[in-house]
PDB file of C-alpha atoms in Angstrom:
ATOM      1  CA  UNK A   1      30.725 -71.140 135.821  1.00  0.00           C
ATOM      2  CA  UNK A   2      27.150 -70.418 134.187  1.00  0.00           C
ATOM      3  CA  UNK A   3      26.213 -69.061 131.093  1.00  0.00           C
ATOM      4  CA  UNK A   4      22.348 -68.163 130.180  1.00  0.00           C
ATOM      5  CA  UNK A   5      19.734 -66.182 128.542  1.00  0.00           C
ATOM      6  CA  UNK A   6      17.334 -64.318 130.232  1.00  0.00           C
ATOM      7  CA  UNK A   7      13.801 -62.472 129.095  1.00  0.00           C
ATOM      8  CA  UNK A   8      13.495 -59.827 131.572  1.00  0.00           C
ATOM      9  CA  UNK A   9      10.827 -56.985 131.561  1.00  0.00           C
ATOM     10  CA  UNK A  10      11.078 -53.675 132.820  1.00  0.00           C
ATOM     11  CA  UNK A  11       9.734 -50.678 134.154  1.00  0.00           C
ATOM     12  CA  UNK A  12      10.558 -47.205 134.896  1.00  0.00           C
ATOM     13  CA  UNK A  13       9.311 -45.392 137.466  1.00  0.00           C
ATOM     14  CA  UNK A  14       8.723 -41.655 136.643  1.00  0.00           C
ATOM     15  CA  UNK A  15       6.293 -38.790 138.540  1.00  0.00           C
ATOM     16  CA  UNK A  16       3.582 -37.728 136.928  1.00  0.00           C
ATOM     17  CA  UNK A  17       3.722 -40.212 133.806  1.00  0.00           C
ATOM     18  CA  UNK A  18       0.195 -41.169 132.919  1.00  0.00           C
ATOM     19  CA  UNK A  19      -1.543 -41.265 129.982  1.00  0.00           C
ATOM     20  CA  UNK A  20      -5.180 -42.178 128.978  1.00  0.00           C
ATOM     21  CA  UNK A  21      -6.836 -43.995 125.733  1.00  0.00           C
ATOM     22  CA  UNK A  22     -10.795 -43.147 125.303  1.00  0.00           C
ATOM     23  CA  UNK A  23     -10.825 -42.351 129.443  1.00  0.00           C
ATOM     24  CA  UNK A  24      -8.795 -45.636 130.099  1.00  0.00           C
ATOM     25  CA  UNK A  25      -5.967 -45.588 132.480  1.00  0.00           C
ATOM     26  CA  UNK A  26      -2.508 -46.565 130.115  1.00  0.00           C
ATOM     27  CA  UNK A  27       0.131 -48.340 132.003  1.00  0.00           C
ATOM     28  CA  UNK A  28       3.481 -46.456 131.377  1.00  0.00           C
ATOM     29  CA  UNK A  29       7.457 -46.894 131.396  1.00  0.00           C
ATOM     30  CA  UNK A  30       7.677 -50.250 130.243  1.00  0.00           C
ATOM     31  CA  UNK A  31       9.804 -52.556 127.622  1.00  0.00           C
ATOM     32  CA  UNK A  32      11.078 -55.991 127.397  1.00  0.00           C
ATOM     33  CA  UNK A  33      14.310 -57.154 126.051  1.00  0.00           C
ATOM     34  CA  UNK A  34      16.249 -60.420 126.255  1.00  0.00           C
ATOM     35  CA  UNK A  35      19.797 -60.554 127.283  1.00  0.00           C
ATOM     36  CA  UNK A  36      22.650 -63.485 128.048  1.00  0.00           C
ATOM     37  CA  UNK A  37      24.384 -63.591 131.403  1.00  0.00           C
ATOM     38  CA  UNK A  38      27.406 -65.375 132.741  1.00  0.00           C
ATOM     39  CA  UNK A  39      28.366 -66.066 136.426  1.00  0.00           C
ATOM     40  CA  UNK A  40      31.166 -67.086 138.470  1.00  0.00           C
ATOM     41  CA  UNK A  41      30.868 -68.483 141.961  1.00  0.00           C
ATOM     42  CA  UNK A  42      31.982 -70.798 144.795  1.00  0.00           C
ATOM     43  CA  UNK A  43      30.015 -73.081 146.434  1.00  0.00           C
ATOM     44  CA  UNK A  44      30.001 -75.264 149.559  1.00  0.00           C
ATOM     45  CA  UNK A  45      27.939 -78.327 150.538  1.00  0.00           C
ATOM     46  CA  UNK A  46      26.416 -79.062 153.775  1.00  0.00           C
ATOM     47  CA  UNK A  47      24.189 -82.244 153.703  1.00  0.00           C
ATOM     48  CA  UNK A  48      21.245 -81.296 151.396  1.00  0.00           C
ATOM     49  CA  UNK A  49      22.164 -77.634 151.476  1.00  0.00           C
ATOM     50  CA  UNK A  50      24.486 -75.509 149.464  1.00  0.00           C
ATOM     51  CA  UNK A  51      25.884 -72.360 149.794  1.00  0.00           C
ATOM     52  CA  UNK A  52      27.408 -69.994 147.337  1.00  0.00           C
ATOM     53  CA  UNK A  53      28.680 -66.442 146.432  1.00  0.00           C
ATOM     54  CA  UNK A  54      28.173 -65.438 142.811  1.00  0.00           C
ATOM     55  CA  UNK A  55      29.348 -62.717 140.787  1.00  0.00           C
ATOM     56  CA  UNK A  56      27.462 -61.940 137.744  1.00  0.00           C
ATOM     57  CA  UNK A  57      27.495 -59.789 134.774  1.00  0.00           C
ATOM     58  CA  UNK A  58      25.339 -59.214 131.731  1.00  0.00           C
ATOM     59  CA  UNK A  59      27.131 -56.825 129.014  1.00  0.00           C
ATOM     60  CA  UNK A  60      26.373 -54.649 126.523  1.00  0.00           C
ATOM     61  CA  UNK A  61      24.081 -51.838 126.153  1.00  0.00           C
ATOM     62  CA  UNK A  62      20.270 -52.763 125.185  1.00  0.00           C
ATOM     63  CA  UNK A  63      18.120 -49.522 124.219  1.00  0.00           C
ATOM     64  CA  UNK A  64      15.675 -48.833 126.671  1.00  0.00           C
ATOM     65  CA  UNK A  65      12.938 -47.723 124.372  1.00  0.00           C
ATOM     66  CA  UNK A  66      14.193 -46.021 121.537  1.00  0.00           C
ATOM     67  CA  UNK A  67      11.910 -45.617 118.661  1.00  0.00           C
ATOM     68  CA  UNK A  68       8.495 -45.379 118.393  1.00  0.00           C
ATOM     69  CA  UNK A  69       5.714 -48.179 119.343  1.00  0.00           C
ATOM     70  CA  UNK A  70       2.375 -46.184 118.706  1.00  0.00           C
ATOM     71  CA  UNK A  71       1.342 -46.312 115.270  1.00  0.00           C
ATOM     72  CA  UNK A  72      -1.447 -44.741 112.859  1.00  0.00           C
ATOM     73  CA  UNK A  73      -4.947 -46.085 113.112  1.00  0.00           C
ATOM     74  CA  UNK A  74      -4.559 -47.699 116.702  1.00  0.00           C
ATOM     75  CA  UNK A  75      -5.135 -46.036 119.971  1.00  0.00           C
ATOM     76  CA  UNK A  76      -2.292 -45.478 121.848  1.00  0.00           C
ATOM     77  CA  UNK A  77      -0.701 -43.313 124.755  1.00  0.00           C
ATOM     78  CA  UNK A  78       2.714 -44.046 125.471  1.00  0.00           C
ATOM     79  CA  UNK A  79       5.716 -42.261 127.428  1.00  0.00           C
ATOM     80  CA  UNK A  80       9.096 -43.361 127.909  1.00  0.00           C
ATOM     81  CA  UNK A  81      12.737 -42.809 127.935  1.00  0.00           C
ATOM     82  CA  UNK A  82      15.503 -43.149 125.233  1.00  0.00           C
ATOM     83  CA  UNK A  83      18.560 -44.378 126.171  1.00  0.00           C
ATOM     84  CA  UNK A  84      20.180 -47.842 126.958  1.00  0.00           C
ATOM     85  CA  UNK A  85      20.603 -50.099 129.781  1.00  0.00           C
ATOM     86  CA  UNK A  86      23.826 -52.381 130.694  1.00  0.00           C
ATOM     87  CA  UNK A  87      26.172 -53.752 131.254  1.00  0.00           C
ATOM     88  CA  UNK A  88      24.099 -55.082 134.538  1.00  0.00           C
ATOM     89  CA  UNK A  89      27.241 -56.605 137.350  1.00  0.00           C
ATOM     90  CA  UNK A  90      25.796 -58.679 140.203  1.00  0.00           C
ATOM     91  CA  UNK A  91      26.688 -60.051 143.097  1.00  0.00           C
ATOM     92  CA  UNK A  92      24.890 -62.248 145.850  1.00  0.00           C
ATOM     93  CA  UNK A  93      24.847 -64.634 148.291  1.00  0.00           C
ATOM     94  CA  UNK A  94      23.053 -67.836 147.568  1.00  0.00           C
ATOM     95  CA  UNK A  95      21.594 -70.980 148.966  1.00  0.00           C
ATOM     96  CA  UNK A  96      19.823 -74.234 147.376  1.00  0.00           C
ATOM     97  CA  UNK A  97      18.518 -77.145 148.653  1.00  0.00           C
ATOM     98  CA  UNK A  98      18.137 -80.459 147.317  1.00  0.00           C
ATOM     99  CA  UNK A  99      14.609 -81.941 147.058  1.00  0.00           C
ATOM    100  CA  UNK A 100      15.057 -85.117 144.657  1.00  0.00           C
ATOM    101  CA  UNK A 101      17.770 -86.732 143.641  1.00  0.00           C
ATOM    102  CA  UNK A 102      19.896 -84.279 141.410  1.00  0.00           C
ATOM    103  CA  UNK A 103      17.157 -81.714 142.109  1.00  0.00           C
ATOM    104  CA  UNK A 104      17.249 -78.253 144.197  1.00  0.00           C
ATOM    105  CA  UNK A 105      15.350 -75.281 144.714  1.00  0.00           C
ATOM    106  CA  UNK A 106      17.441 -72.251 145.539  1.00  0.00           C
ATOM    107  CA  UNK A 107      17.166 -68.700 146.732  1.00  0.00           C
ATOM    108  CA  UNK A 108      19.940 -65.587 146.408  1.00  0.00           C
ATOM    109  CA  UNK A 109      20.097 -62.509 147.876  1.00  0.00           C
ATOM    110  CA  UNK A 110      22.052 -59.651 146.331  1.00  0.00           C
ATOM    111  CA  UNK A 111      23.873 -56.192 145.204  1.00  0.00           C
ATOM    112  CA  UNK A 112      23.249 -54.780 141.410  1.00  0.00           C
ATOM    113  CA  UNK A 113      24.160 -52.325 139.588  1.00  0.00           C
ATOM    114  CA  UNK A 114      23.974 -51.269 135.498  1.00  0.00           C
ATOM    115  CA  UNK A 115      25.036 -48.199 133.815  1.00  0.00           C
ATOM    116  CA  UNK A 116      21.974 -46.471 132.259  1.00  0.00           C
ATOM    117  CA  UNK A 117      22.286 -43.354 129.818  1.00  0.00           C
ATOM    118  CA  UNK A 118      19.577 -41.337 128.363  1.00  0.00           C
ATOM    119  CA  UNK A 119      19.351 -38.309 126.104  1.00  0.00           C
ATOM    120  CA  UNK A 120      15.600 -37.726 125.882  1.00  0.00           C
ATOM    121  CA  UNK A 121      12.373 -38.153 126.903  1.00  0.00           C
ATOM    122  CA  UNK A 122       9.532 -39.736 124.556  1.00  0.00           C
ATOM    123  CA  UNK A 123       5.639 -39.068 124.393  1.00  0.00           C
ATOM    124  CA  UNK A 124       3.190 -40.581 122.016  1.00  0.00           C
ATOM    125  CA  UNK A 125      -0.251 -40.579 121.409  1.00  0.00           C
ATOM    126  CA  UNK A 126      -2.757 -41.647 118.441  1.00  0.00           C
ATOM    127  CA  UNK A 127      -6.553 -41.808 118.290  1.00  0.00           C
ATOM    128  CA  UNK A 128      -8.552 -43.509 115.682  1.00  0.00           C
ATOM    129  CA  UNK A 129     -12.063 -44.108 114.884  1.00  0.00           C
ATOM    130  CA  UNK A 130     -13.998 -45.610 111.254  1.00  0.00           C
ATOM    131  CA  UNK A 131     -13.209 -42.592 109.739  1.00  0.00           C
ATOM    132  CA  UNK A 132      -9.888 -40.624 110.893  1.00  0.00           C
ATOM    133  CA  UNK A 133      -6.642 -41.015 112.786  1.00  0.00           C
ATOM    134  CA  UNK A 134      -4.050 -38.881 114.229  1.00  0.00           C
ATOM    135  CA  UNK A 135      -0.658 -39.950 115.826  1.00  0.00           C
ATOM    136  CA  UNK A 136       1.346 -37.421 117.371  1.00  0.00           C
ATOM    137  CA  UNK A 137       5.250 -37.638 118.739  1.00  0.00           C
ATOM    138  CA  UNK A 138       7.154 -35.544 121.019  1.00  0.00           C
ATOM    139  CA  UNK A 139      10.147 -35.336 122.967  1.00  0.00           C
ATOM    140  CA  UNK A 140      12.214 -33.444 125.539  1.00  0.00           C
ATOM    141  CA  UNK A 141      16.264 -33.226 126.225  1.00  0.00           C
ATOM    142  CA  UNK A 142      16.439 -36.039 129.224  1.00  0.00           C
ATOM    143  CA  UNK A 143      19.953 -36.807 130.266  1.00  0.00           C
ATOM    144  CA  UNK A 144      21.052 -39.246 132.404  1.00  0.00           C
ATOM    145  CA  UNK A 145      24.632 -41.028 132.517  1.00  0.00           C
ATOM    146  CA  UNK A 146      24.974 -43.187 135.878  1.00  0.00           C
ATOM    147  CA  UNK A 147      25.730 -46.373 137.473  1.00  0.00           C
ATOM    148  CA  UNK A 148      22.659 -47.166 139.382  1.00  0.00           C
ATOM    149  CA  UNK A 149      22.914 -49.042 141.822  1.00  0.00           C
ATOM    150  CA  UNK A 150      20.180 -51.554 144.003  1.00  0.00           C
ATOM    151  CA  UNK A 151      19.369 -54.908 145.034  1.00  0.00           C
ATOM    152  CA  UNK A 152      17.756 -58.053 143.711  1.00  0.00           C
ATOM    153  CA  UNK A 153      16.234 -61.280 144.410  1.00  0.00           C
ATOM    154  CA  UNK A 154      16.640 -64.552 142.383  1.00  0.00           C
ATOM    155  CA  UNK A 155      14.666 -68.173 142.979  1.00  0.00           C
ATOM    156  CA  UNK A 156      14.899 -71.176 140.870  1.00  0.00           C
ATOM    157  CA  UNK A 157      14.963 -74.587 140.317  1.00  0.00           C
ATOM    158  CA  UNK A 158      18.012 -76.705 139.162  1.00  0.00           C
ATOM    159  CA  UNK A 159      18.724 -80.322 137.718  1.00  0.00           C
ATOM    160  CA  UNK A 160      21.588 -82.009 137.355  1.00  0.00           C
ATOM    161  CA  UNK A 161      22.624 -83.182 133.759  1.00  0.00           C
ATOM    162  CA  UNK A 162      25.802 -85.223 135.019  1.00  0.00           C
ATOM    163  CA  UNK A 163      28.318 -85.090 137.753  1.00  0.00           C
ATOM    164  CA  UNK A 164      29.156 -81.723 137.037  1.00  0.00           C
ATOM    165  CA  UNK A 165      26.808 -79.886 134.385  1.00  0.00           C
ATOM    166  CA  UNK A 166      23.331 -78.527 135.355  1.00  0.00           C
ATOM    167  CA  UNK A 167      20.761 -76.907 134.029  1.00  0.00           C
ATOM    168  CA  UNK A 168      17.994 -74.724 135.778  1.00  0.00           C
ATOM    169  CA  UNK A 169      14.930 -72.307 135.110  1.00  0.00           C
ATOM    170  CA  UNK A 170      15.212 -68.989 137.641  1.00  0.00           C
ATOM    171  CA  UNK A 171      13.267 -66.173 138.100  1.00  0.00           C
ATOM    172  CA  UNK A 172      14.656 -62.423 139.017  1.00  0.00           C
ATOM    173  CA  UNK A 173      13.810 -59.140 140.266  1.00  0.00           C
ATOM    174  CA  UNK A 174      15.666 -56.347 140.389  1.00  0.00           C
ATOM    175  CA  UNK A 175      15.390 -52.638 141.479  1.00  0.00           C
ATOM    176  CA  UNK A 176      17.921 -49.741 140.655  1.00  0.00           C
ATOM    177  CA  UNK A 177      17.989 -46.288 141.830  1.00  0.00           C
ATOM    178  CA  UNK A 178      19.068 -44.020 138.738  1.00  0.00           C
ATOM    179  CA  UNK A 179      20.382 -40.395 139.635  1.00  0.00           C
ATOM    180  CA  UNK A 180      20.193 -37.346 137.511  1.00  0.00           C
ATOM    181  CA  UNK A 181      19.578 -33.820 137.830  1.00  0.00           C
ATOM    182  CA  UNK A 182      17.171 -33.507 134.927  1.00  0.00           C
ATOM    183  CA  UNK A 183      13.944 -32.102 134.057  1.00  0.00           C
ATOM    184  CA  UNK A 184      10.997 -33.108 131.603  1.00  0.00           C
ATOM    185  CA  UNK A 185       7.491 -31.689 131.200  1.00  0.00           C
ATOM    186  CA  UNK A 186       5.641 -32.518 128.172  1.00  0.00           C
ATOM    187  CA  UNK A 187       1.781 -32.766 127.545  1.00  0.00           C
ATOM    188  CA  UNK A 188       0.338 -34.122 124.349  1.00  0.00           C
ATOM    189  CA  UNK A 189      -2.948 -35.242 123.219  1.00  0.00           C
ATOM    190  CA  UNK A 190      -4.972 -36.046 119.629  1.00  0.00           C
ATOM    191  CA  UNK A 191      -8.907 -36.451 119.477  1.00  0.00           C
ATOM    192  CA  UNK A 192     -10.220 -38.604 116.015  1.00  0.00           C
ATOM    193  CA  UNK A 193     -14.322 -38.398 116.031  1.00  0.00           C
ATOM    194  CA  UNK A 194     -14.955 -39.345 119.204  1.00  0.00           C
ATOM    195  CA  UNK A 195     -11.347 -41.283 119.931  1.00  0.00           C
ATOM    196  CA  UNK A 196      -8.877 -39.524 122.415  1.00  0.00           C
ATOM    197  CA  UNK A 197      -6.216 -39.747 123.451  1.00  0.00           C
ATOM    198  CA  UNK A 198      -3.980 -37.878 126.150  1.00  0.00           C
ATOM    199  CA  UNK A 199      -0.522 -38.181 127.513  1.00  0.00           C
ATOM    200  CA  UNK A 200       1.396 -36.219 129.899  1.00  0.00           C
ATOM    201  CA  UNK A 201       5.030 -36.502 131.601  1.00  0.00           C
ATOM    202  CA  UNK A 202       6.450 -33.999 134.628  1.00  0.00           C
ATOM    203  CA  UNK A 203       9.646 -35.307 135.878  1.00  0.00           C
ATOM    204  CA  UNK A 204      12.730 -34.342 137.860  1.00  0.00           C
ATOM    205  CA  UNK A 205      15.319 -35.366 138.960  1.00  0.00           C
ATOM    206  CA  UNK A 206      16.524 -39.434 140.256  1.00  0.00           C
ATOM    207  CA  UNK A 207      13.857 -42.298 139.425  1.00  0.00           C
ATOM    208  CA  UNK A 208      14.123 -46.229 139.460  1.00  0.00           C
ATOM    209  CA  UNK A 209      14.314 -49.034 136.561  1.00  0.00           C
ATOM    210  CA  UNK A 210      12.163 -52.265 138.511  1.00  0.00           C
ATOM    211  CA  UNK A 211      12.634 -55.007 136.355  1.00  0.00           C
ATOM    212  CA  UNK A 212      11.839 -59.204 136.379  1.00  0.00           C
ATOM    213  CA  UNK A 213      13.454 -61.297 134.428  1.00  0.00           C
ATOM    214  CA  UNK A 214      12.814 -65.258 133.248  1.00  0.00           C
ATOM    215  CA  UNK A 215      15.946 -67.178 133.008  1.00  0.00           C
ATOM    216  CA  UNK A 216      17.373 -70.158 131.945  1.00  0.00           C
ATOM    217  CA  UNK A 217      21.008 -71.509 132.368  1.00  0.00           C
ATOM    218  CA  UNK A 218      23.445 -73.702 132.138  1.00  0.00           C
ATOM    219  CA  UNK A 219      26.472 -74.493 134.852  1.00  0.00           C
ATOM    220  CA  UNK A 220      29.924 -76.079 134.752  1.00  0.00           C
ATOM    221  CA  UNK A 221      31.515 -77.439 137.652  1.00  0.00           C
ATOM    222  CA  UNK A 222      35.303 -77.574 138.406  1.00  0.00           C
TER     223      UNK A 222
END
């Protein structure tokens, strides 16, 4: 059994979300959130290898990207969605090696899949210069209520605290496909002086959540 805490990032991908700060390209979609985990598995050895199947599950619900992140008097061109994503259930196949004493580097291959729900879509967009600033909000009906479903990779490195504790330091990435029959077009932009800003979202229909997460865990062995 393993138990652990994870920082993951992540990133939808939606058509036709872009958005612009003084001419700049603005990258779009994204949030971070930290979450704990906890896994179940079985495990054989085979000289300095060792193979395992591992079921995994992260609960609760974490918002997406509810609220607000642009703010008055900073340049800013954001969309997103708001809604929540988890629980997150895995399972995978998974094999380490041992490269020091009490040491091994391992690699998993597997299934996912979280239940994401939405209820709207989110623009925002502020300019600013010495002398004025504008910061402008809107949003668009967006719903989506599915268990997505994808694949992910996990490597990491593992250390052995006694005979049957460990510890290790993993990283993970992880793709879902989200389905939904919903529509979103919204265009909004603010000028301050010469500071602009310009955001615009045109999306239907299924998208995907990529996401990477840091990890760090501990195992019991029975």
């Amino acid at each position: 059994m393993a138990i652990g805490l994870g920082l993951s990032h992540h990133r939808l991908s939606l058509s036709h979300a872009q958005g612009f700060a003084n001419g700049m390209a603005q990258r779009q979609g994204g949030w971070s959130r930290d979450a704990g985990f906890l896994a179940l598995g079985y495990a054989r050895l085979s000289g300095p290898l060792r193979f395992a199947a591992e079921i995994e599950m992260e609960p609760g619900a974490r918002p997406m990207a509810s609220g607000g992140s642009c703010r008055l008097g900073a340049l800013c061109a954001r969309t997103n969605l708001i809604g929540t994503l988890g629980p997150v259930y895995r399972l995978r196949a998974q094999m380490a090696h041992a490269i020091a004493p009490g040491v091994a580097v391992s690699v998993g291959l597997g299934l996912s899949a979280a239940e994401v729900k939405g209820t709207r879509a989110l623009v925002e967009v502020a300019s600013a210069n010495d002398n004025a600033a504008a910061l402008l909000r809107a949003s668009s009906p967006f719903m989506v209520d599915d268990l997505a479903r994808g694949g992910h990779i996990v490597v990491g490195i593992n250390q052995a605290l006694s005979a049957r504790v460990t510890w290790g330091l993993s990283l993970l990435f992880e793709r879902v496909h989200v389905t939904t029959d919903s529509a979103v077009a919204i265009t909004a932009a603010t000028m301050s002086g010469s500071s602009r800003a310009f955001v615009q979202l045109d999306h239907r229909g299924n998208f995907r959540i990529d996401s990477r997460s840091l990890r760090l865990a501990l195992t019991w062995r029975f």
